[in-house]
PDB file of C-alpha atoms in Angstrom:
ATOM      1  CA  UNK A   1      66.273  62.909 -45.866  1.00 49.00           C
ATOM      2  CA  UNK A   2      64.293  63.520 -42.244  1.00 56.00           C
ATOM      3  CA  UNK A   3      62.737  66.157 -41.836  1.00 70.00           C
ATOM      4  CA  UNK A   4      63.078  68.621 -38.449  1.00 74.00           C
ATOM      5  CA  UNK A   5      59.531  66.958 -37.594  1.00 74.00           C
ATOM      6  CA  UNK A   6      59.947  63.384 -37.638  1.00 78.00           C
ATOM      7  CA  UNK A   7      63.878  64.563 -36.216  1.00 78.00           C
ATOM      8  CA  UNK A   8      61.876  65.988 -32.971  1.00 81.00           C
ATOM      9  CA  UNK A   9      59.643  63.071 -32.526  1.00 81.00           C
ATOM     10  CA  UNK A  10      62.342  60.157 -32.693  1.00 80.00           C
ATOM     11  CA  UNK A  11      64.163  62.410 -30.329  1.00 82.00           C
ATOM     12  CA  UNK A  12      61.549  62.068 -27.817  1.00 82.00           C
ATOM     13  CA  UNK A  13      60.629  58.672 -28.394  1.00 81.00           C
ATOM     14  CA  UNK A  14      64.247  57.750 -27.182  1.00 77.00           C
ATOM     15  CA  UNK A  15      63.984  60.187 -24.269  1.00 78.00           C
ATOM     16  CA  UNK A  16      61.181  58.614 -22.952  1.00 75.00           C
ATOM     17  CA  UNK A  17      62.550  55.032 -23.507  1.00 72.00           C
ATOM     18  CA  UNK A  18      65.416  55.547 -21.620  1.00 70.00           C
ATOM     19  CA  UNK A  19      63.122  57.246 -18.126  1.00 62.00           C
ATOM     20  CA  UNK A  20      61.428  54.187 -18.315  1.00 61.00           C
ATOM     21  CA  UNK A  21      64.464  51.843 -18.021  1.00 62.00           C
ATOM     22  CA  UNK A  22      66.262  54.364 -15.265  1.00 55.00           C
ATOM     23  CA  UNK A  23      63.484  54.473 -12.934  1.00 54.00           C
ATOM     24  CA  UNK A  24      63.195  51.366 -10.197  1.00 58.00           C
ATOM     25  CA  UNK A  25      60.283  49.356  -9.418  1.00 55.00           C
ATOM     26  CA  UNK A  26      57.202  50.609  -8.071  1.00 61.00           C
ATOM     27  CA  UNK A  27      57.072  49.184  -4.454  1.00 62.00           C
ATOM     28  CA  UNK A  28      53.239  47.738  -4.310  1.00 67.00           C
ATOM     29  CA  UNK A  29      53.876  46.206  -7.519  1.00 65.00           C
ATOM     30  CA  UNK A  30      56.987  44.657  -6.715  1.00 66.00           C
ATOM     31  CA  UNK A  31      55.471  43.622  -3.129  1.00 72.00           C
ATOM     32  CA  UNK A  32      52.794  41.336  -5.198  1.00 71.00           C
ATOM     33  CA  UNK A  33      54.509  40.164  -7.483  1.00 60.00           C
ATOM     34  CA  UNK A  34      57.112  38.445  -4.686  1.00 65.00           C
ATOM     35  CA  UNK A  35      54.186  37.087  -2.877  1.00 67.00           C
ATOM     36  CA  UNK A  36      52.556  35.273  -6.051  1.00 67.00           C
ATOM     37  CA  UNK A  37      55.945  33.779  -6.314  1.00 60.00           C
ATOM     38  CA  UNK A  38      56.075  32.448  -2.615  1.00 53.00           C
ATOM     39  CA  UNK A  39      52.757  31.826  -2.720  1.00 58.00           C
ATOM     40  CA  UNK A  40      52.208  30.172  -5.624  1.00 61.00           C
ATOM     41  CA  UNK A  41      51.822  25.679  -4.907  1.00 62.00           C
ATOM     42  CA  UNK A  42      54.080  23.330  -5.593  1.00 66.00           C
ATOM     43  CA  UNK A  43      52.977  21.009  -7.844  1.00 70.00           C
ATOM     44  CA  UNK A  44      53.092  18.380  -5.673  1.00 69.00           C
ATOM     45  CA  UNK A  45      50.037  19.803  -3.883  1.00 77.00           C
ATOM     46  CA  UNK A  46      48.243  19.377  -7.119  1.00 83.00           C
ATOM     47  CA  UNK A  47      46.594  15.735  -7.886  1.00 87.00           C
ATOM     48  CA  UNK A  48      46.923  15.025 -11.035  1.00 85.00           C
ATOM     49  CA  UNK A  49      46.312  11.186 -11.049  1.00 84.00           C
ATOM     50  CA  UNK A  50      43.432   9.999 -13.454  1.00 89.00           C
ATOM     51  CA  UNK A  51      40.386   8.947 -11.552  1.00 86.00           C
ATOM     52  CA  UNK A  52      40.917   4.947 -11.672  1.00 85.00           C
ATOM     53  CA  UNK A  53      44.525   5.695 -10.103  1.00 84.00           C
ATOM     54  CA  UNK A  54      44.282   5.624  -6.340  1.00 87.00           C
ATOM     55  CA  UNK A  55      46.170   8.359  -4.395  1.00 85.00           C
ATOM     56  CA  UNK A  56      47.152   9.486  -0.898  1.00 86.00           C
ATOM     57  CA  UNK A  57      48.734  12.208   1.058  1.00 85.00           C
ATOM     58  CA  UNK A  58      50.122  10.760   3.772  1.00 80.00           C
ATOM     59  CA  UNK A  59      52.729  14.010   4.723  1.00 84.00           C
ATOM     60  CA  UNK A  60      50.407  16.206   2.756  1.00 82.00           C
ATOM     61  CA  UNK A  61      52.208  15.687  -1.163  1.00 87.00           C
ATOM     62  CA  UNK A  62      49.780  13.772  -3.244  1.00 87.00           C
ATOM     63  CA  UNK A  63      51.513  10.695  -4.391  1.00 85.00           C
ATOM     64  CA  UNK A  64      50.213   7.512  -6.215  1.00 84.00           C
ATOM     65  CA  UNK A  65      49.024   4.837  -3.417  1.00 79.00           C
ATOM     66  CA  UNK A  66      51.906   2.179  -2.601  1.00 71.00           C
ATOM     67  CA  UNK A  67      50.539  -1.000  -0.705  1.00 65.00           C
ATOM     68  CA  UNK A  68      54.201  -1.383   0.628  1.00 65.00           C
ATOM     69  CA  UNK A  69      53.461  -0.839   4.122  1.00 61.00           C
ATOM     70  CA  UNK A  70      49.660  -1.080   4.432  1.00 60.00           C
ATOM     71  CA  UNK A  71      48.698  -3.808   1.919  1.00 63.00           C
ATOM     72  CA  UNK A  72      47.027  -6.251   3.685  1.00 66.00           C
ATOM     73  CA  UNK A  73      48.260 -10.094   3.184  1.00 71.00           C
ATOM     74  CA  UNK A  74      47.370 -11.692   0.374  1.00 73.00           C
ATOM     75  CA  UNK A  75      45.620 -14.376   2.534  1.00 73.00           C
ATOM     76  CA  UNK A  76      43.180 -11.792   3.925  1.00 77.00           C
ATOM     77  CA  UNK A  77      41.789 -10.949   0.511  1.00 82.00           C
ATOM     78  CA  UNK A  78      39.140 -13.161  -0.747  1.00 86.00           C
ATOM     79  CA  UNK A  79      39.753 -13.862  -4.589  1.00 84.00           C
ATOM     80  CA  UNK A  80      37.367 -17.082  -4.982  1.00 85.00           C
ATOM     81  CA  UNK A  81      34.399 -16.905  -7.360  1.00 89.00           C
ATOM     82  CA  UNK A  82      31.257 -16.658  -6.427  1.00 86.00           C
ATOM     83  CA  UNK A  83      30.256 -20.107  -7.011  1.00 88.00           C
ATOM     84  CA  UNK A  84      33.200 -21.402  -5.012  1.00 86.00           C
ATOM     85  CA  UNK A  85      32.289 -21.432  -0.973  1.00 88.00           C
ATOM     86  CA  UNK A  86      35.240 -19.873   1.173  1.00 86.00           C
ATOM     87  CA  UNK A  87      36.080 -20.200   5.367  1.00 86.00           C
ATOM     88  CA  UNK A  88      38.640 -18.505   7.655  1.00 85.00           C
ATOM     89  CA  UNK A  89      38.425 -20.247  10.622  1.00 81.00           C
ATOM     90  CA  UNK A  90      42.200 -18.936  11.514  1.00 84.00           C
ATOM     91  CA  UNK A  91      41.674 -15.486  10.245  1.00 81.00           C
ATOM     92  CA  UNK A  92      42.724 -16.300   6.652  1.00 85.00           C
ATOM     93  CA  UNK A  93      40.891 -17.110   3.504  1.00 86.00           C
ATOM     94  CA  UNK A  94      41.221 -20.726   2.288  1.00 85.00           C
ATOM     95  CA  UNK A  95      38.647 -22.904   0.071  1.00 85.00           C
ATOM     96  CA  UNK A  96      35.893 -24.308   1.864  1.00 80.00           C
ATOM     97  CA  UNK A  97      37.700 -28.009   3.108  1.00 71.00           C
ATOM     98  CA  UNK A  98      35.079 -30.328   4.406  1.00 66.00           C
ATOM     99  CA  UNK A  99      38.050 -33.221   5.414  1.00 66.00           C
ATOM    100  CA  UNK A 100      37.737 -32.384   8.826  1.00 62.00           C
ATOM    101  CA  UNK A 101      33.677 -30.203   9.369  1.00 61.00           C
ATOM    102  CA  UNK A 102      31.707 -32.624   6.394  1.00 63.00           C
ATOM    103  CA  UNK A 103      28.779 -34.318   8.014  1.00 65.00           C
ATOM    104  CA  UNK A 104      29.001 -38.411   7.550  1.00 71.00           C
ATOM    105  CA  UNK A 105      27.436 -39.514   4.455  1.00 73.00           C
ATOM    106  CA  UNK A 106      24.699 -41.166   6.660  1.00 71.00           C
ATOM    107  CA  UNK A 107      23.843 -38.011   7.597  1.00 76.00           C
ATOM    108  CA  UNK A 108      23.082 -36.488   4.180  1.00 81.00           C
ATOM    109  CA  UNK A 109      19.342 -37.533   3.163  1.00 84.00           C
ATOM    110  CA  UNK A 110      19.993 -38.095  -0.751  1.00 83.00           C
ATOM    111  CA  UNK A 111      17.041 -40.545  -1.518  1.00 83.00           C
ATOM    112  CA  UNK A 112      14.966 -38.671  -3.964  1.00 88.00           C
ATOM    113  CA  UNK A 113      11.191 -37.278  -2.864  1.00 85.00           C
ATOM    114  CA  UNK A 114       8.864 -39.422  -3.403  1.00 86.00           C
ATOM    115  CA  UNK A 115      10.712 -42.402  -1.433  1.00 85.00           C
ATOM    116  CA  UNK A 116      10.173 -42.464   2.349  1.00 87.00           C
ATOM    117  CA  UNK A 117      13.136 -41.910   4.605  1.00 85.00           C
ATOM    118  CA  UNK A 118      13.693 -42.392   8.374  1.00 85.00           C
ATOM    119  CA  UNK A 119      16.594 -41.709  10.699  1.00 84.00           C
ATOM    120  CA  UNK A 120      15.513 -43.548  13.693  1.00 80.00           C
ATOM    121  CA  UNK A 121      19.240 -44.148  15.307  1.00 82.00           C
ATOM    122  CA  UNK A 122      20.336 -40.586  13.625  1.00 80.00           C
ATOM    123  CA  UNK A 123      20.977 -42.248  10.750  1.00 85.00           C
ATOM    124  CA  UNK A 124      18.721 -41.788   7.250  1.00 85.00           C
ATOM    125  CA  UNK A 125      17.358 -44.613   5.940  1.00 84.00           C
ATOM    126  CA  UNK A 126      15.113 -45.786   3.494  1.00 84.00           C
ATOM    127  CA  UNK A 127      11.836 -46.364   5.347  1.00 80.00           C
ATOM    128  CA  UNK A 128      11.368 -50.039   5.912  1.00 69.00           C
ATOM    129  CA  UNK A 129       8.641 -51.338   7.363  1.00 63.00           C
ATOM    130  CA  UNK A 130       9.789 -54.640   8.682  1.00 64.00           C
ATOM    131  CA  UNK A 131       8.883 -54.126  12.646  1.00 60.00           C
ATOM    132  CA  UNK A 132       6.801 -50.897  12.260  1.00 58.00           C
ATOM    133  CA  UNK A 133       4.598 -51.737   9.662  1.00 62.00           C
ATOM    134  CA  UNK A 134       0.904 -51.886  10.447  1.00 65.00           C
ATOM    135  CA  UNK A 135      -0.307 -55.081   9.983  1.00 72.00           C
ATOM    136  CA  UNK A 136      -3.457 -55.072   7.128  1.00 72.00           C
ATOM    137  CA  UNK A 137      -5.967 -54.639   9.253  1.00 71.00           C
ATOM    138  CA  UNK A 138      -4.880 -51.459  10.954  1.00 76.00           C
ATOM    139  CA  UNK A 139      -5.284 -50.137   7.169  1.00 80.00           C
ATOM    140  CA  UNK A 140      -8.434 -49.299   6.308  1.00 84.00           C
ATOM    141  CA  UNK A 141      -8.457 -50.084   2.543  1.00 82.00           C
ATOM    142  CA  UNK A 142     -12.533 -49.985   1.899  1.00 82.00           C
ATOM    143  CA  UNK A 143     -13.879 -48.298  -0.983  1.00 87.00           C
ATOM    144  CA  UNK A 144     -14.906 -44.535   0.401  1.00 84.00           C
ATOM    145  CA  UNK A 145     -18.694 -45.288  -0.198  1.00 85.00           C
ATOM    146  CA  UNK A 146     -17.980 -48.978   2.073  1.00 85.00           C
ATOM    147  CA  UNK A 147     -18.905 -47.962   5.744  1.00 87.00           C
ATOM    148  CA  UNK A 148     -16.211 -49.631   7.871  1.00 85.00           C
ATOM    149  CA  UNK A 149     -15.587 -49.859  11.463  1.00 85.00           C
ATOM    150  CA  UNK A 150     -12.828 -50.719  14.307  1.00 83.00           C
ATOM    151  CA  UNK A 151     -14.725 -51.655  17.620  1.00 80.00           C
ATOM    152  CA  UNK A 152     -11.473 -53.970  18.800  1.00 82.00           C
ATOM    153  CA  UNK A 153      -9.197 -52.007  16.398  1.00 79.00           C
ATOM    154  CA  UNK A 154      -9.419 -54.295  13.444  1.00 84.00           C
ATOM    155  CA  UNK A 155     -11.019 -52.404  10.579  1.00 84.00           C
ATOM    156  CA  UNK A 156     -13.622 -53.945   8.846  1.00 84.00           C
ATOM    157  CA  UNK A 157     -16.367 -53.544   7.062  1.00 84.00           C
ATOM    158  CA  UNK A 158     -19.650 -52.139   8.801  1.00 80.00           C
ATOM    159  CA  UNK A 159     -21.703 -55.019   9.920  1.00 69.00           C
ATOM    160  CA  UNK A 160     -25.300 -54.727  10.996  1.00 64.00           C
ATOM    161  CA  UNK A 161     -25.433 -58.279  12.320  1.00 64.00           C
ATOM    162  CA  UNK A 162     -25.403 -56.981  16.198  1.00 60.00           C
ATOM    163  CA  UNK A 163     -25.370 -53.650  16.334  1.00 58.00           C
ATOM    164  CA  UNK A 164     -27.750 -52.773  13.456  1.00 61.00           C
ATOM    165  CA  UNK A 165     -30.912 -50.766  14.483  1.00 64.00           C
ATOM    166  CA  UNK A 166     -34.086 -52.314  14.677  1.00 69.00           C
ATOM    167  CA  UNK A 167     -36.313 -51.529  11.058  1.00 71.00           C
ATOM    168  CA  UNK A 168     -38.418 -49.423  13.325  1.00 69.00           C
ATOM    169  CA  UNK A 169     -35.770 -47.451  14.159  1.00 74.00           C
ATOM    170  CA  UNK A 170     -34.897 -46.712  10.735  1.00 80.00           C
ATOM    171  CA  UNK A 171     -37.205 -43.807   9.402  1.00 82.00           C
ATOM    172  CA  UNK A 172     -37.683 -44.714   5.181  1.00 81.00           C
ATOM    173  CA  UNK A 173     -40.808 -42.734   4.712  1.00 81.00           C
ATOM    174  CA  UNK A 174     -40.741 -40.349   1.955  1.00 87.00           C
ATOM    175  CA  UNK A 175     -39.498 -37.101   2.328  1.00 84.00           C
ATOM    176  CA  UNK A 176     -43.351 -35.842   1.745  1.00 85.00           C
ATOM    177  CA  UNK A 177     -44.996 -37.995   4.104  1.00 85.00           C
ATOM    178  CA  UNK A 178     -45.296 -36.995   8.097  1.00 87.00           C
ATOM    179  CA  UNK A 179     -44.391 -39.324  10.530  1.00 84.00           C
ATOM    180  CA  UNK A 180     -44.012 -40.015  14.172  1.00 85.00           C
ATOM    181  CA  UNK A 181     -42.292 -41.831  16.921  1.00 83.00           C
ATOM    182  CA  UNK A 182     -44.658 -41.736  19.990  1.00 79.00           C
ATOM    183  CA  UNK A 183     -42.863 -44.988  21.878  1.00 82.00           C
ATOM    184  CA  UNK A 184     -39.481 -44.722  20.193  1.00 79.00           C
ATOM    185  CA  UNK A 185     -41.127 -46.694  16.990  1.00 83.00           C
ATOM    186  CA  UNK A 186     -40.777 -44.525  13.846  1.00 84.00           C
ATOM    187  CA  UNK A 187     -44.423 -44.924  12.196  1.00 84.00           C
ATOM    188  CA  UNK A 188     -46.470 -43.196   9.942  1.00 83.00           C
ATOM    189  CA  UNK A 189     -48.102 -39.380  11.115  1.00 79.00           C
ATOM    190  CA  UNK A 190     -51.890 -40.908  12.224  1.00 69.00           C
ATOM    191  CA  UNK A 191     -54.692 -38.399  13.270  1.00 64.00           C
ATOM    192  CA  UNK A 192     -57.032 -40.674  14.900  1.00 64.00           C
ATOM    193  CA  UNK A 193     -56.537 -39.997  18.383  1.00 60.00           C
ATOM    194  CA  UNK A 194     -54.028 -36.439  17.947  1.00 57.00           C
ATOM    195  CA  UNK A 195     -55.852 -34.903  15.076  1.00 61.00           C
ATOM    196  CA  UNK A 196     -57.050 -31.560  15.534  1.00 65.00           C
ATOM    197  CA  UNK A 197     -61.075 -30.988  15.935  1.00 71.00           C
ATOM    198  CA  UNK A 198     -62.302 -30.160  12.085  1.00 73.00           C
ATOM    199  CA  UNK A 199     -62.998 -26.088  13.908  1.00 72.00           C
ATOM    200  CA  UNK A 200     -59.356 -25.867  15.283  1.00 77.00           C
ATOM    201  CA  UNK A 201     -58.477 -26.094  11.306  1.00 81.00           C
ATOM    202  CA  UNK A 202     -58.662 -22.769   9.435  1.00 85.00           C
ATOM    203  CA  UNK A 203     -60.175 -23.449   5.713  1.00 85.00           C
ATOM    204  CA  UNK A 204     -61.437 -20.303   4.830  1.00 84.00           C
ATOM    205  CA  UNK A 205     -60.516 -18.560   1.997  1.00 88.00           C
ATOM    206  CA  UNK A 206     -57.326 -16.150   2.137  1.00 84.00           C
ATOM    207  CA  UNK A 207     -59.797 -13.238   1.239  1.00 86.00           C
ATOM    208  CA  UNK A 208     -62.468 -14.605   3.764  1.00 85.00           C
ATOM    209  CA  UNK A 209     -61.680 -13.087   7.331  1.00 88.00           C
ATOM    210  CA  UNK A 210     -62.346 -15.420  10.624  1.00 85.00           C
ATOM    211  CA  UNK A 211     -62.359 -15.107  14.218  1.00 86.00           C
ATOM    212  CA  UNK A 212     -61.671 -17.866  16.592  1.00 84.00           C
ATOM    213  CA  UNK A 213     -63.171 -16.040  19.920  1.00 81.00           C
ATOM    214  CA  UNK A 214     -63.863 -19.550  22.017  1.00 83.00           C
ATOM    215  CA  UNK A 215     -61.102 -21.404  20.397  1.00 80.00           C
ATOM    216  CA  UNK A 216     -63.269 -22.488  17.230  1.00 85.00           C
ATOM    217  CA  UNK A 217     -62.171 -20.765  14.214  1.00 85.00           C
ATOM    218  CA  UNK A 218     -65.473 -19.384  12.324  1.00 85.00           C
ATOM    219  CA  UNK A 219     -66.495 -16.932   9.588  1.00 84.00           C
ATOM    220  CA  UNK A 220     -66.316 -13.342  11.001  1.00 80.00           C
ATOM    221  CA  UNK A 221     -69.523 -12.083  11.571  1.00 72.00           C
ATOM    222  CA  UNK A 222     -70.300  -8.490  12.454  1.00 63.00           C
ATOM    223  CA  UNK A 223     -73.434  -9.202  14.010  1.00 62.00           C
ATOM    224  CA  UNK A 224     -73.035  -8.281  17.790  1.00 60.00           C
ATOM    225  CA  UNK A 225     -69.278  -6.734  17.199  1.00 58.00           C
ATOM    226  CA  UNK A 226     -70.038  -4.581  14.012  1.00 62.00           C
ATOM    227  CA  UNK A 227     -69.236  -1.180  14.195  1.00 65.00           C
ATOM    228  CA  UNK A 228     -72.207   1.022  13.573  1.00 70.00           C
ATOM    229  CA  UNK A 229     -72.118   2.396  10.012  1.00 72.00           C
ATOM    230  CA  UNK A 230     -71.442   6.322  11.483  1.00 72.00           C
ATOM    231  CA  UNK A 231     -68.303   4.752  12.547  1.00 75.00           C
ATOM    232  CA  UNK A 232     -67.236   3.127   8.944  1.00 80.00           C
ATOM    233  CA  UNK A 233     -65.723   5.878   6.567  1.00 84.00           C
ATOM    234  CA  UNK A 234     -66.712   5.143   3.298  1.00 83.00           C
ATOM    235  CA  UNK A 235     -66.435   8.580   1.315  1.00 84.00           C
ATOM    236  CA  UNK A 236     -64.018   8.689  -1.366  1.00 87.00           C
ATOM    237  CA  UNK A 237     -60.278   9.737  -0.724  1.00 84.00           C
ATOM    238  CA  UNK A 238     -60.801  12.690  -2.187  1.00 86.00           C
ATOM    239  CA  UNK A 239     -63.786  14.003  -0.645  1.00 85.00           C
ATOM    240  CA  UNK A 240     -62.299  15.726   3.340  1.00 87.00           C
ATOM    241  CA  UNK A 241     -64.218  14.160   6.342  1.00 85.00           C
ATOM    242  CA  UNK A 242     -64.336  14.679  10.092  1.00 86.00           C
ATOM    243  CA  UNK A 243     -66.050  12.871  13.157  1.00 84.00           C
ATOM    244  CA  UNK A 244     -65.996  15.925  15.518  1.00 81.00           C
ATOM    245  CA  UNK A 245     -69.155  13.970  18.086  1.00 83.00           C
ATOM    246  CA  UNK A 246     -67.611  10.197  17.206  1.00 80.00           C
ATOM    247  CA  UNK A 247     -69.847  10.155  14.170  1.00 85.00           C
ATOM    248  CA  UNK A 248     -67.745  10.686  10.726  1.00 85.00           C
ATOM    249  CA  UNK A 249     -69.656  13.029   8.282  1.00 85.00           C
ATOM    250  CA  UNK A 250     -68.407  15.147   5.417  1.00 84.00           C
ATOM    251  CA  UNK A 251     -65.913  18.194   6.906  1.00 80.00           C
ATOM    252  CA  UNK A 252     -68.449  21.086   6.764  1.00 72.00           C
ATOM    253  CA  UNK A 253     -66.922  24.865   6.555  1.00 65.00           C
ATOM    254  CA  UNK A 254     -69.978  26.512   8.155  1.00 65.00           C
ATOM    255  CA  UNK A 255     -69.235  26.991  11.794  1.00 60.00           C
ATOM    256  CA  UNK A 256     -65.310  26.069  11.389  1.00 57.00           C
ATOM    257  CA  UNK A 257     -64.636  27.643   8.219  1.00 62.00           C
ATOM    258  CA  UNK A 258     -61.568  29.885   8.333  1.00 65.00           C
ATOM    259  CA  UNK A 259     -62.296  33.739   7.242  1.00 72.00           C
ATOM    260  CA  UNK A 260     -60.921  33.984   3.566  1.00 74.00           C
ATOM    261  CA  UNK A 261     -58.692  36.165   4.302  1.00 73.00           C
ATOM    262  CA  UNK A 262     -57.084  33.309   6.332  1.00 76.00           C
ATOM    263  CA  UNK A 263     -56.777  31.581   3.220  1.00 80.00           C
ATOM    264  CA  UNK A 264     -53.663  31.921   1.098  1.00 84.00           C
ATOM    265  CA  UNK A 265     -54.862  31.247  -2.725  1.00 85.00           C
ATOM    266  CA  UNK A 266     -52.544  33.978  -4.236  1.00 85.00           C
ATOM    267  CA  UNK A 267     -50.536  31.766  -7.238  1.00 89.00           C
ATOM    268  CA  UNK A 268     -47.220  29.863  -5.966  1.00 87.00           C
ATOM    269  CA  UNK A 269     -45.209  32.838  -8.225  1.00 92.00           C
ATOM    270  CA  UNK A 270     -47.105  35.759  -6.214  1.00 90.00           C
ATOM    271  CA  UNK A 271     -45.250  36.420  -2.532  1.00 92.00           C
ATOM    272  CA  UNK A 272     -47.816  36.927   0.032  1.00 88.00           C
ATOM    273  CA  UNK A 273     -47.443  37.805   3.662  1.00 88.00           C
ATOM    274  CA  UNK A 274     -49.744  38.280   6.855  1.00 86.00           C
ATOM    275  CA  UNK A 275     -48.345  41.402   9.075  1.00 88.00           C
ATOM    276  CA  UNK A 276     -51.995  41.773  10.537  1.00 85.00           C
ATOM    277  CA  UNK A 277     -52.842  37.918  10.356  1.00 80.00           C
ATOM    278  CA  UNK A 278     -54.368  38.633   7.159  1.00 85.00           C
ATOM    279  CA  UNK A 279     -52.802  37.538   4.183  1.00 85.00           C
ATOM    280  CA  UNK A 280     -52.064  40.217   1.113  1.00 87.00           C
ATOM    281  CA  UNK A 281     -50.143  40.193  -1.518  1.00 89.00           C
ATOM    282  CA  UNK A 282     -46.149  41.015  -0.544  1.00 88.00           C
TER     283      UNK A 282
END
């Protein structure tokens, strides 16, 4: 048996219920919801086609693509293979034909490389040397180390018989022994009349100097040209020297001797400096 409690609350419950069925439509909700409708796409404004199906939209509905109208002729689509060569001298595709375009067979050069082919009337031949072969002794067929000549364009081999140079002409001295050709006659170097005076000859030593001052070539002597000995320095490297007067002597300090105070010997680590031209420690 119900209670007055639960009697109250079902009361309500169907109280409510029934407001909420009696009352219309609030008008901004009922607004949207009509446009969603009217706006909502038609499907046919949706493509839906898998990728490797091709489409179009030619009145703006996405439909599969018919080659009913479009499609070009079959003729105008080349289906050969690669391999097989194609024309379309009319505008359509056909095998390659050569009835009418193939060059004569005279025309075609099928002789293989290494044999010689000519086409001297526009047609290939073999190469036949019947009218335009050079006779043997345009050829020159001598050994390379054979000298051979052509003086009336017959090759043969060099002859000396007319042409050949006189022996004196010829120069067969060895490589290490001078010679000359004075009148045109290639003889061996003589120095009977052309051979330099024994003086015009320099055999001194390498470490013996000479002078040649009238054109004879003699030991250097320092007799009349020697330089007096003030003017030879011969102190040691080490040892300082001057020649103040000409005369070279050891370098003295006593009238040119700088003031030691002039004289910087503080150590390389030790600054120095000179404000009064005097040099101190820094």
């Amino acid at each position: 048996m119900l209670s007055a409690r639960n009697l109250f609350f079902v009361g309500l419950a169907v109280f409510l219920a029934g407001q909420a069925t009696a009352s219309p439509m609030p008008m901004p909700l009922r607004d949207a919801v009509a446009r969603r409708a009217v706006q909502q796409r038609a499907p046919l404004d949706v493509n839906d086609f898998k990728a490797e199906v091709p489409s179009k939209a030619p009145d703006g509905v996405i439909v599969a693509y018919s080659n009913t109208a479009t499609k070009r002729a079959p003729l105008d689509v080349n289906d050969f293979k690669a391999e097989v060569p194609s024309k379309a001298p009319d505008g359509v595709i056909v095998a390659y034909s050569n009835t009418a375009t193939k060059r004569a067979p005279l025309d075609v050069n099928d002789f293989k490389a290494e044999v010689p082919s000519k086409a001297p009337d526009g047609v290939i031949v073999a190469y036949s040397n019947t009218q335009t072969k050079r006779t043997p002794l345009d050829v020159n067929d001598f050994k390379a180390e054979v000298p051979s000549k052509a003086p009336d364009g017959v090759i043969v081999a060099y002859s000396n018989t007319a042409t050949k140079r006189a022996p004196l002409d010829v120069n067969d001295f060895k490589a290490e022994v001078p010679s000359k050709a004075p009148d045109g006659v290639i003889v061996a170097y003589s120095n009977t009349q052309t051979k330099r005076a024994p003086l015009d000859v320099n055999n001194f030593k390498a470490e013996v100097p000479s002078k040649a001052p009238d054109g004879v070539i003699v030991a250097y002597t320092n007799a009349q040209t020697k330089r007096a000995p003030l003017d030879v320095n011969d102190f040691k490297a080490e040892v300082p020297s001057k020649a103040p007067d000409g005369v070279i002597v050891a370098y003295s300090n006593t009238a040119t001797k700088r003031a030691p105070l002039d004289v910087n010997n503080f150590k390389a680590e030790i600054p120095s400096k000179a404000p009064s031209g005097v040099i101190v420690a820094y």
